[in-house]
mmCIF file of N, CA, C and O in Angstrom:
data_model
loop_
_atom_site.group_PDB
_atom_site.id
_atom_site.type_symbol
_atom_site.label_atom_id
_atom_site.label_comp_id
_atom_site.label_asym_id
_atom_site.label_seq_id
_atom_site.Cartn_x
_atom_site.Cartn_y
_atom_site.Cartn_z
ATOM 1 N N SER A 1 5.127 -21.789 -3.436
ATOM 2 C CA SER A 1 4.521 -21.125 -2.613
ATOM 3 C C SER A 1 3.100 -20.826 -2.532
ATOM 4 O O SER A 1 2.697 -21.654 -3.809
ATOM 5 N N VAL A 2 2.331 -20.113 -2.274
ATOM 6 C CA VAL A 2 0.858 -19.953 -2.040
ATOM 7 C C VAL A 2 0.736 -19.059 -3.476
ATOM 8 O O VAL A 2 1.247 -18.061 -3.620
ATOM 9 N N SER A 3 0.017 -19.384 -4.311
ATOM 10 C CA SER A 3 -0.366 -18.453 -5.640
ATOM 11 C C SER A 3 -0.936 -17.451 -5.418
ATOM 12 O O SER A 3 -1.919 -17.177 -4.413
ATOM 13 N N PRO A 4 -0.735 -16.321 -6.214
ATOM 14 C CA PRO A 4 -1.746 -15.038 -6.182
ATOM 15 C C PRO A 4 -3.126 -15.093 -6.137
ATOM 16 O O PRO A 4 -3.879 -14.744 -5.278
ATOM 17 N N LYS A 5 -3.645 -16.101 -6.613
ATOM 18 C CA LYS A 5 -5.087 -16.447 -6.544
ATOM 19 C C LYS A 5 -5.457 -16.960 -5.353
ATOM 20 O O LYS A 5 -6.440 -16.329 -4.585
ATOM 21 N N GLN A 6 -4.911 -18.000 -4.820
ATOM 22 C CA GLN A 6 -5.203 -18.017 -3.541
ATOM 23 C C GLN A 6 -5.117 -17.055 -2.507
ATOM 24 O O GLN A 6 -5.970 -16.720 -1.470
ATOM 25 N N ILE A 7 -3.960 -16.371 -2.562
ATOM 26 C CA ILE A 7 -3.813 -15.166 -1.514
ATOM 27 C C ILE A 7 -4.932 -14.302 -1.751
ATOM 28 O O ILE A 7 -5.620 -13.764 -0.861
ATOM 29 N N LYS A 8 -5.257 -13.962 -2.942
ATOM 30 C CA LYS A 8 -6.474 -13.219 -3.362
ATOM 31 C C LYS A 8 -7.873 -13.553 -2.726
ATOM 32 O O LYS A 8 -8.727 -12.743 -2.142
ATOM 33 N N ARG A 9 -8.018 -14.866 -2.790
ATOM 34 C CA ARG A 9 -9.196 -15.497 -2.357
ATOM 35 C C ARG A 9 -9.302 -15.339 -0.862
ATOM 36 O O ARG A 9 -10.257 -14.917 -0.402
ATOM 37 N N VAL A 10 -8.118 -15.481 -0.036
ATOM 38 C CA VAL A 10 -8.225 -15.308 1.324
ATOM 39 C C VAL A 10 -8.446 -13.990 1.565
ATOM 40 O O VAL A 10 -9.118 -13.525 2.820
ATOM 41 N N ILE A 11 -7.775 -12.979 1.010
ATOM 42 C CA ILE A 11 -8.032 -11.373 1.513
ATOM 43 C C ILE A 11 -9.415 -11.052 1.052
ATOM 44 O O ILE A 11 -10.057 -10.491 1.824
ATOM 45 N N ASP A 12 -9.763 -11.667 0.091
ATOM 46 C CA ASP A 12 -11.507 -11.280 -0.177
ATOM 47 C C ASP A 12 -12.306 -11.799 0.830
ATOM 48 O O ASP A 12 -13.190 -11.105 1.189
ATOM 49 N N LYS A 13 -12.263 -12.859 1.127
ATOM 50 C CA LYS A 13 -13.004 -13.839 1.998
ATOM 51 C C LYS A 13 -12.790 -12.889 3.535
ATOM 52 O O LYS A 13 -14.029 -12.814 4.190
ATOM 53 N N ASN A 14 -11.583 -12.223 3.814
ATOM 54 C CA ASN A 14 -11.638 -11.604 5.191
ATOM 55 C C ASN A 14 -11.708 -10.037 4.883
ATOM 56 O O ASN A 14 -11.622 -9.322 6.097
ATOM 57 N N GLN A 15 -11.999 -9.652 3.886
ATOM 58 C CA GLN A 15 -12.068 -8.386 3.797
ATOM 59 C C GLN A 15 -13.344 -7.466 4.688
ATOM 60 O O GLN A 15 -12.793 -6.352 5.213
ATOM 61 N N PRO A 16 -14.235 -8.093 5.047
ATOM 62 C CA PRO A 16 -15.174 -7.671 6.099
ATOM 63 C C PRO A 16 -14.381 -7.065 7.352
ATOM 64 O O PRO A 16 -14.941 -6.234 8.124
ATOM 65 N N GLN A 17 -13.276 -7.996 7.820
ATOM 66 C CA GLN A 17 -12.789 -7.725 8.898
ATOM 67 C C GLN A 17 -11.671 -6.374 8.772
ATOM 68 O O GLN A 17 -12.108 -5.556 9.529
ATOM 69 N N ILE A 18 -11.613 -6.226 7.437
ATOM 70 C CA ILE A 18 -10.693 -4.769 7.221
ATOM 71 C C ILE A 18 -11.798 -3.789 7.194
ATOM 72 O O ILE A 18 -11.321 -2.498 7.690
ATOM 73 N N THR A 19 -12.947 -3.752 6.574
ATOM 74 C CA THR A 19 -13.677 -3.114 6.538
ATOM 75 C C THR A 19 -14.397 -2.545 7.817
ATOM 76 O O THR A 19 -14.491 -1.303 8.037
ATOM 77 N N ALA A 20 -14.532 -3.463 8.731
ATOM 78 C CA ALA A 20 -14.890 -3.068 10.228
ATOM 79 C C ALA A 20 -13.727 -2.293 10.867
ATOM 80 O O ALA A 20 -14.480 -1.414 11.747
ATOM 81 N N CYS A 21 -12.610 -2.740 10.739
ATOM 82 C CA CYS A 21 -11.393 -1.563 11.226
ATOM 83 C C CYS A 21 -11.605 -0.160 10.573
ATOM 84 O O CYS A 21 -11.624 0.765 11.417
ATOM 85 N N TYR A 22 -11.875 -0.193 9.331
ATOM 86 C CA TYR A 22 -12.201 1.390 8.825
ATOM 87 C C TYR A 22 -13.565 1.932 9.272
ATOM 88 O O TYR A 22 -13.589 3.137 9.835
ATOM 89 N N GLU A 23 -14.544 1.210 9.555
ATOM 90 C CA GLU A 23 -15.831 1.715 9.899
ATOM 91 C C GLU A 23 -15.538 2.308 11.332
ATOM 92 O O GLU A 23 -16.114 3.209 11.695
ATOM 93 N N ARG A 24 -14.776 1.690 12.208
ATOM 94 C CA ARG A 24 -14.664 1.890 13.464
ATOM 95 C C ARG A 24 -14.074 3.097 13.660
ATOM 96 O O ARG A 24 -14.456 4.159 14.273
ATOM 97 N N GLU A 25 -12.890 3.271 12.926
ATOM 98 C CA GLU A 25 -12.166 4.567 12.979
ATOM 99 C C GLU A 25 -12.985 5.621 12.489
ATOM 100 O O GLU A 25 -12.833 6.960 12.652
ATOM 101 N N LEU A 26 -13.830 5.555 11.588
ATOM 102 C CA LEU A 26 -14.586 6.596 10.651
ATOM 103 C C LEU A 26 -15.559 7.175 11.516
ATOM 104 O O LEU A 26 -15.749 8.340 11.454
ATOM 105 N N LYS A 27 -15.828 6.581 12.540
ATOM 106 C CA LYS A 27 -16.919 7.264 13.414
ATOM 107 C C LYS A 27 -16.344 8.412 14.168
ATOM 108 O O LYS A 27 -16.848 9.239 14.795
ATOM 109 N N SER A 28 -14.913 8.130 14.398
ATOM 110 C CA SER A 28 -14.228 9.258 15.352
ATOM 111 C C SER A 28 -13.582 10.103 14.351
ATOM 112 O O SER A 28 -13.181 11.228 14.918
ATOM 113 N N SER A 29 -13.382 9.705 13.059
ATOM 114 C CA SER A 29 -12.598 10.456 12.336
ATOM 115 C C SER A 29 -13.372 10.503 10.917
ATOM 116 O O SER A 29 -12.874 10.052 9.961
ATOM 117 N N PRO A 30 -14.475 11.188 10.833
ATOM 118 C CA PRO A 30 -15.345 11.302 9.668
ATOM 119 C C PRO A 30 -14.496 11.892 8.452
ATOM 120 O O PRO A 30 -13.548 12.964 8.502
ATOM 121 N N GLY A 31 -14.642 11.232 7.497
ATOM 122 C CA GLY A 31 -13.676 11.822 6.242
ATOM 123 C C GLY A 31 -12.414 11.044 5.820
ATOM 124 O O GLY A 31 -11.815 11.431 5.091
ATOM 125 N N LEU A 32 -12.349 10.190 6.821
ATOM 126 C CA LEU A 32 -10.926 9.188 6.753
ATOM 127 C C LEU A 32 -11.008 8.557 5.667
ATOM 128 O O LEU A 32 -11.674 8.053 5.200
ATOM 129 N N ARG A 33 -9.783 8.908 4.904
ATOM 130 C CA ARG A 33 -9.578 8.073 3.370
ATOM 131 C C ARG A 33 -8.136 8.075 3.495
ATOM 132 O O ARG A 33 -7.335 8.531 4.108
ATOM 133 N N GLY A 34 -7.649 7.214 2.477
ATOM 134 C CA GLY A 34 -6.442 6.800 2.061
ATOM 135 C C GLY A 34 -6.006 5.512 1.837
ATOM 136 O O GLY A 34 -7.179 4.778 1.636
ATOM 137 N N LYS A 35 -4.861 5.096 1.678
ATOM 138 C CA LYS A 35 -4.526 3.764 1.525
ATOM 139 C C LYS A 35 -3.292 3.303 2.470
ATOM 140 O O LYS A 35 -2.424 3.970 2.939
ATOM 141 N N VAL A 36 -3.765 1.954 2.962
ATOM 142 C CA VAL A 36 -2.569 1.411 3.937
ATOM 143 C C VAL A 36 -2.147 0.129 3.208
ATOM 144 O O VAL A 36 -2.831 -0.879 2.708
ATOM 145 N N THR A 37 -1.056 0.222 2.892
ATOM 146 C CA THR A 37 -0.413 -1.072 2.142
ATOM 147 C C THR A 37 0.464 -1.947 3.397
ATOM 148 O O THR A 37 1.247 -1.390 4.174
ATOM 149 N N VAL A 38 -0.143 -2.889 3.594
ATOM 150 C CA VAL A 38 0.579 -3.747 4.540
ATOM 151 C C VAL A 38 1.614 -5.177 3.967
ATOM 152 O O VAL A 38 0.977 -5.746 2.535
ATOM 153 N N GLY A 39 2.523 -5.173 4.607
ATOM 154 C CA GLY A 39 3.500 -6.269 4.014
ATOM 155 C C GLY A 39 3.323 -7.546 5.124
ATOM 156 O O GLY A 39 3.268 -7.220 6.214
ATOM 157 N N PHE A 40 3.584 -8.658 4.326
ATOM 158 C CA PHE A 40 3.521 -9.772 5.297
ATOM 159 C C PHE A 40 4.069 -11.180 4.813
ATOM 160 O O PHE A 40 4.124 -11.109 3.633
ATOM 161 N N VAL A 41 4.584 -11.902 5.620
ATOM 162 C CA VAL A 41 5.185 -13.092 5.139
ATOM 163 C C VAL A 41 4.066 -14.466 5.274
ATOM 164 O O VAL A 41 3.591 -14.419 6.595
ATOM 165 N N ILE A 42 3.676 -15.158 4.547
ATOM 166 C CA ILE A 42 2.991 -16.333 4.579
ATOM 167 C C ILE A 42 3.858 -17.544 4.831
ATOM 168 O O ILE A 42 4.619 -17.774 4.148
ATOM 169 N N GLY A 43 3.997 -17.904 6.023
ATOM 170 C CA GLY A 43 4.846 -19.086 6.403
ATOM 171 C C GLY A 43 4.337 -20.598 5.334
ATOM 172 O O GLY A 43 3.141 -20.663 4.985
ATOM 173 N N ALA A 44 4.959 -21.477 5.277
ATOM 174 C CA ALA A 44 5.028 -22.719 4.835
ATOM 175 C C ALA A 44 3.927 -23.546 5.293
ATOM 176 O O ALA A 44 2.947 -24.074 4.722
ATOM 177 N N ASP A 45 3.512 -23.076 6.566
ATOM 178 C CA ASP A 45 2.453 -23.545 7.435
ATOM 179 C C ASP A 45 1.086 -22.896 7.302
ATOM 180 O O ASP A 45 0.008 -23.253 7.888
ATOM 181 N N GLY A 46 1.110 -21.948 6.373
ATOM 182 C CA GLY A 46 -0.228 -21.144 5.956
ATOM 183 C C GLY A 46 -0.220 -19.921 7.170
ATOM 184 O O GLY A 46 -1.232 -19.101 6.952
ATOM 185 N N ARG A 47 0.660 -19.973 8.041
ATOM 186 C CA ARG A 47 0.301 -18.624 9.099
ATOM 187 C C ARG A 47 1.023 -17.549 8.659
ATOM 188 O O ARG A 47 1.799 -17.575 8.107
ATOM 189 N N VAL A 48 0.584 -16.402 8.968
ATOM 190 C CA VAL A 48 0.922 -15.168 8.753
ATOM 191 C C VAL A 48 1.987 -14.558 9.833
ATOM 192 O O VAL A 48 1.710 -14.879 10.970
ATOM 193 N N ARG A 49 3.235 -14.480 9.428
ATOM 194 C CA ARG A 49 4.374 -13.860 10.206
ATOM 195 C C ARG A 49 3.793 -12.352 10.691
ATOM 196 O O ARG A 49 2.949 -11.905 9.886
ATOM 197 N N PRO A 50 4.371 -11.866 11.644
ATOM 198 C CA PRO A 50 3.962 -10.558 12.164
ATOM 199 C C PRO A 50 3.891 -9.332 11.065
ATOM 200 O O PRO A 50 4.900 -9.323 10.158
ATOM 201 N N PRO A 51 2.648 -8.948 10.512
ATOM 202 C CA PRO A 51 2.767 -7.899 9.415
ATOM 203 C C PRO A 51 3.430 -6.742 9.676
ATOM 204 O O PRO A 51 3.516 -6.386 11.009
ATOM 205 N N ARG A 52 3.701 -5.831 8.799
ATOM 206 C CA ARG A 52 4.365 -4.596 8.689
ATOM 207 C C ARG A 52 3.284 -3.504 7.910
ATOM 208 O O ARG A 52 2.957 -4.130 7.007
ATOM 209 N N ILE A 53 3.424 -2.364 8.461
ATOM 210 C CA ILE A 53 2.738 -1.391 7.413
ATOM 211 C C ILE A 53 3.937 -0.788 6.421
ATOM 212 O O ILE A 53 4.895 -0.356 6.814
ATOM 213 N N VAL A 54 3.735 -0.956 5.136
ATOM 214 C CA VAL A 54 4.548 -0.562 4.253
ATOM 215 C C VAL A 54 4.524 0.935 4.022
ATOM 216 O O VAL A 54 5.354 1.672 3.848
ATOM 217 N N SER A 55 3.170 1.365 3.882
ATOM 218 C CA SER A 55 2.764 2.821 3.749
ATOM 219 C C SER A 55 1.555 3.024 4.252
ATOM 220 O O SER A 55 0.754 2.184 4.301
ATOM 221 N N ASP A 56 1.284 4.157 4.559
ATOM 222 C CA ASP A 56 -0.249 4.487 5.353
ATOM 223 C C ASP A 56 -0.310 6.104 5.258
ATOM 224 O O ASP A 56 0.107 6.876 5.592
ATOM 225 N N SER A 57 -1.297 6.336 4.030
ATOM 226 C CA SER A 57 -1.687 7.863 3.703
ATOM 227 C C SER A 57 -2.771 8.338 4.646
ATOM 228 O O SER A 57 -2.858 9.380 4.562
ATOM 229 N N THR A 58 -3.312 7.232 5.195
ATOM 230 C CA THR A 58 -4.445 7.929 6.198
ATOM 231 C C THR A 58 -3.966 8.342 7.785
ATOM 232 O O THR A 58 -4.447 9.190 8.130
ATOM 233 N N ARG A 59 -2.534 7.817 7.924
ATOM 234 C CA ARG A 59 -1.868 8.705 9.039
ATOM 235 C C ARG A 59 -2.774 8.105 10.470
ATOM 236 O O ARG A 59 -2.822 8.864 11.280
ATOM 237 N N ASN A 60 -3.558 7.058 10.214
ATOM 238 C CA ASN A 60 -4.547 6.918 11.476
ATOM 239 C C ASN A 60 -3.836 5.625 12.065
ATOM 240 O O ASN A 60 -3.959 4.542 11.502
ATOM 241 N N ARG A 61 -3.119 5.794 13.090
ATOM 242 C CA ARG A 61 -2.351 4.688 13.897
ATOM 243 C C ARG A 61 -3.393 3.486 14.327
ATOM 244 O O ARG A 61 -3.144 2.204 14.316
ATOM 245 N N GLU A 62 -4.590 4.031 15.024
ATOM 246 C CA GLU A 62 -5.580 2.969 15.112
ATOM 247 C C GLU A 62 -6.052 1.985 14.058
ATOM 248 O O GLU A 62 -6.122 0.769 14.058
ATOM 249 N N LEU A 63 -6.128 2.635 12.756
ATOM 250 C CA LEU A 63 -6.578 1.930 11.741
ATOM 251 C C LEU A 63 -5.560 0.894 11.231
ATOM 252 O O LEU A 63 -5.577 -0.245 11.249
ATOM 253 N N SER A 64 -4.247 1.401 11.162
ATOM 254 C CA SER A 64 -3.223 0.393 10.759
ATOM 255 C C SER A 64 -2.792 -0.683 11.725
ATOM 256 O O SER A 64 -2.697 -1.634 11.575
ATOM 257 N N SER A 65 -2.902 -0.509 13.133
ATOM 258 C CA SER A 65 -2.927 -1.489 14.139
ATOM 259 C C SER A 65 -3.806 -2.580 13.926
ATOM 260 O O SER A 65 -3.803 -3.765 14.214
ATOM 261 N N CYS A 66 -5.345 -2.021 13.745
ATOM 262 C CA CYS A 66 -6.286 -2.802 13.670
ATOM 263 C C CYS A 66 -6.172 -3.986 12.570
ATOM 264 O O CYS A 66 -6.294 -5.104 12.384
ATOM 265 N N ILE A 67 -5.673 -3.199 11.476
ATOM 266 C CA ILE A 67 -5.459 -4.095 9.929
ATOM 267 C C ILE A 67 -4.181 -4.855 10.215
ATOM 268 O O ILE A 67 -4.502 -6.135 9.976
ATOM 269 N N LYS A 68 -3.077 -4.568 10.831
ATOM 270 C CA LYS A 68 -2.234 -5.403 11.188
ATOM 271 C C LYS A 68 -2.588 -6.724 12.152
ATOM 272 O O LYS A 68 -2.356 -7.956 12.000
ATOM 273 N N ARG A 69 -3.409 -6.322 13.145
ATOM 274 C CA ARG A 69 -3.900 -7.658 14.020
ATOM 275 C C ARG A 69 -4.695 -8.448 13.315
ATOM 276 O O ARG A 69 -4.741 -9.595 13.386
ATOM 277 N N VAL A 70 -5.780 -7.944 12.257
ATOM 278 C CA VAL A 70 -6.520 -8.783 11.639
ATOM 279 C C VAL A 70 -5.632 -9.798 10.800
ATOM 280 O O VAL A 70 -5.934 -10.843 10.550
ATOM 281 N N VAL A 71 -4.848 -8.898 9.822
ATOM 282 C CA VAL A 71 -4.091 -10.013 9.035
ATOM 283 C C VAL A 71 -3.260 -10.982 9.565
ATOM 284 O O VAL A 71 -3.211 -12.104 9.149
ATOM 285 N N HIS A 72 -2.804 -10.641 10.595
ATOM 286 C CA HIS A 72 -1.968 -11.583 11.394
ATOM 287 C C HIS A 72 -2.558 -12.925 11.822
ATOM 288 O O HIS A 72 -2.122 -14.141 11.907
ATOM 289 N N GLY A 73 -3.875 -12.893 11.930
ATOM 290 C CA GLY A 73 -4.835 -14.074 12.112
ATOM 291 C C GLY A 73 -5.188 -14.910 11.053
ATOM 292 O O GLY A 73 -5.906 -15.794 11.276
ATOM 293 N N TRP A 74 -4.946 -14.239 9.999
ATOM 294 C CA TRP A 74 -5.387 -15.012 8.518
ATOM 295 C C TRP A 74 -4.822 -16.303 8.511
ATOM 296 O O TRP A 74 -3.552 -16.405 9.004
ATOM 297 N N ARG A 75 -5.285 -17.220 7.833
ATOM 298 C CA ARG A 75 -4.666 -18.657 7.452
ATOM 299 C C ARG A 75 -4.768 -18.825 6.018
ATOM 300 O O ARG A 75 -5.945 -18.697 5.357
ATOM 301 N N PHE A 76 -3.673 -19.012 5.379
ATOM 302 C CA PHE A 76 -3.652 -19.484 3.763
ATOM 303 C C PHE A 76 -3.474 -20.957 3.751
ATOM 304 O O PHE A 76 -2.963 -21.600 4.650
ATOM 305 N N PRO A 77 -3.654 -21.545 2.590
ATOM 306 C CA PRO A 77 -3.237 -22.713 2.159
ATOM 307 C C PRO A 77 -1.693 -23.191 2.561
ATOM 308 O O PRO A 77 -0.855 -22.112 2.307
ATOM 309 N N LYS A 78 -1.495 -24.274 3.233
ATOM 310 C CA LYS A 78 -0.089 -24.630 3.186
ATOM 311 C C LYS A 78 0.932 -24.965 2.075
ATOM 312 O O LYS A 78 0.144 -24.998 1.197
ATOM 313 N N ALA A 79 2.052 -24.599 1.963
ATOM 314 C CA ALA A 79 2.927 -24.615 0.782
ATOM 315 C C ALA A 79 4.192 -25.096 0.776
ATOM 316 O O ALA A 79 4.684 -25.309 1.986
ATOM 317 N N GLU A 80 4.997 -25.210 -0.051
ATOM 318 C CA GLU A 80 6.404 -25.562 0.135
ATOM 319 C C GLU A 80 7.287 -24.810 0.864
ATOM 320 O O GLU A 80 8.019 -25.009 1.314
ATOM 321 N N GLY A 81 6.809 -23.557 0.507
ATOM 322 C CA GLY A 81 7.922 -22.472 1.279
ATOM 323 C C GLY A 81 7.079 -21.257 1.489
ATOM 324 O O GLY A 81 5.886 -21.153 1.253
ATOM 325 N N PRO A 82 7.632 -20.278 2.017
ATOM 326 C CA PRO A 82 7.063 -18.952 2.278
ATOM 327 C C PRO A 82 6.561 -18.266 1.281
ATOM 328 O O PRO A 82 7.441 -18.263 0.027
ATOM 329 N N ALA A 83 5.898 -17.169 1.442
ATOM 330 C CA ALA A 83 5.487 -16.358 0.243
ATOM 331 C C ALA A 83 5.470 -14.856 0.889
ATOM 332 O O ALA A 83 4.648 -14.632 2.144
ATOM 333 N N ASP A 84 6.009 -13.828 0.222
ATOM 334 C CA ASP A 84 6.208 -12.559 0.656
ATOM 335 C C ASP A 84 5.160 -11.710 -0.021
ATOM 336 O O ASP A 84 5.162 -11.784 -1.348
ATOM 337 N N VAL A 85 4.404 -11.111 0.663
ATOM 338 C CA VAL A 85 2.952 -10.340 0.171
ATOM 339 C C VAL A 85 3.197 -8.874 0.612
ATOM 340 O O VAL A 85 3.406 -8.552 1.467
ATOM 341 N N GLU A 86 2.674 -8.008 -0.407
ATOM 342 C CA GLU A 86 2.574 -6.640 -0.122
ATOM 343 C C GLU A 86 1.152 -6.163 -0.599
ATOM 344 O O GLU A 86 0.880 -6.489 -1.976
ATOM 345 N N TYR A 87 0.132 -5.802 0.161
ATOM 346 C CA TYR A 87 -1.344 -5.532 -0.342
ATOM 347 C C TYR A 87 -1.634 -4.388 -0.149
ATOM 348 O O TYR A 87 -1.875 -3.993 1.211
ATOM 349 N N PRO A 88 -2.362 -3.546 -0.945
ATOM 350 C CA PRO A 88 -2.840 -2.074 -0.396
ATOM 351 C C PRO A 88 -4.302 -2.164 -0.332
ATOM 352 O O PRO A 88 -5.041 -3.012 -0.899
ATOM 353 N N PHE A 89 -4.649 -1.764 0.900
ATOM 354 C CA PHE A 89 -6.154 -1.544 1.212
ATOM 355 C C PHE A 89 -6.566 -0.026 0.982
ATOM 356 O O PHE A 89 -5.763 0.689 1.614
ATOM 357 N N ALA A 90 -7.615 0.428 0.190
ATOM 358 C CA ALA A 90 -7.947 1.443 -0.096
ATOM 359 C C ALA A 90 -9.165 1.794 0.729
ATOM 360 O O ALA A 90 -10.127 1.098 0.679
ATOM 361 N N PHE A 91 -9.296 2.886 1.138
ATOM 362 C CA PHE A 91 -10.583 3.429 2.296
ATOM 363 C C PHE A 91 -10.768 4.955 1.494
ATOM 364 O O PHE A 91 -10.203 5.760 1.611
ATOM 365 N N LYS A 92 -12.176 5.142 1.467
ATOM 366 C CA LYS A 92 -12.925 6.225 1.616
ATOM 367 C C LYS A 92 -14.470 6.220 1.829
ATOM 368 O O LYS A 92 -14.803 5.254 1.954
ATOM 369 N N PRO A 93 -15.062 7.116 2.480
ATOM 370 C CA PRO A 93 -16.187 7.255 3.082
ATOM 371 C C PRO A 93 -17.340 6.913 1.939
ATOM 372 O O PRO A 93 -17.020 7.340 0.869
ATOM 373 N N ARG A 94 -18.302 6.367 2.123
ATOM 374 C CA ARG A 94 -19.445 6.173 1.270
ATOM 375 C C ARG A 94 -20.088 7.230 1.264
ATOM 376 O O ARG A 94 -20.392 8.209 2.407
ATOM 377 N N ASP A 95 -20.564 7.631 0.086
ATOM 378 C CA ASP A 95 -21.746 8.862 0.127
ATOM 379 C C ASP A 95 -22.973 8.316 0.365
ATOM 380 O O ASP A 95 -23.329 7.665 -0.336
ATOM 381 N N TYR A 96 -23.468 9.312 1.258
ATOM 382 C CA TYR A 96 -24.741 8.708 1.665
ATOM 383 C C TYR A 96 -25.746 9.627 1.101
ATOM 384 O O TYR A 96 -25.653 11.073 1.105
#
């Protein structure tokens, strides 16, 4: 299956998409913070099966929906078989 290093590389490359989801919600919910853990399966073809929210301490439905949508569009390297992944995204407002 896809190695943890390959998974991390794709997540890091796509982190700006996750940040954009958060920053969009931060405009309407100042102080929004917490952690959203997403679970997903990477198929042998490198495509992400529909992701699920494992936990969400932000309790912001729009944020978690945006994250699921973004992650579902990611592409990973092809592999011998599927890989099951759970990944936490932590959010806190920047101090200006």
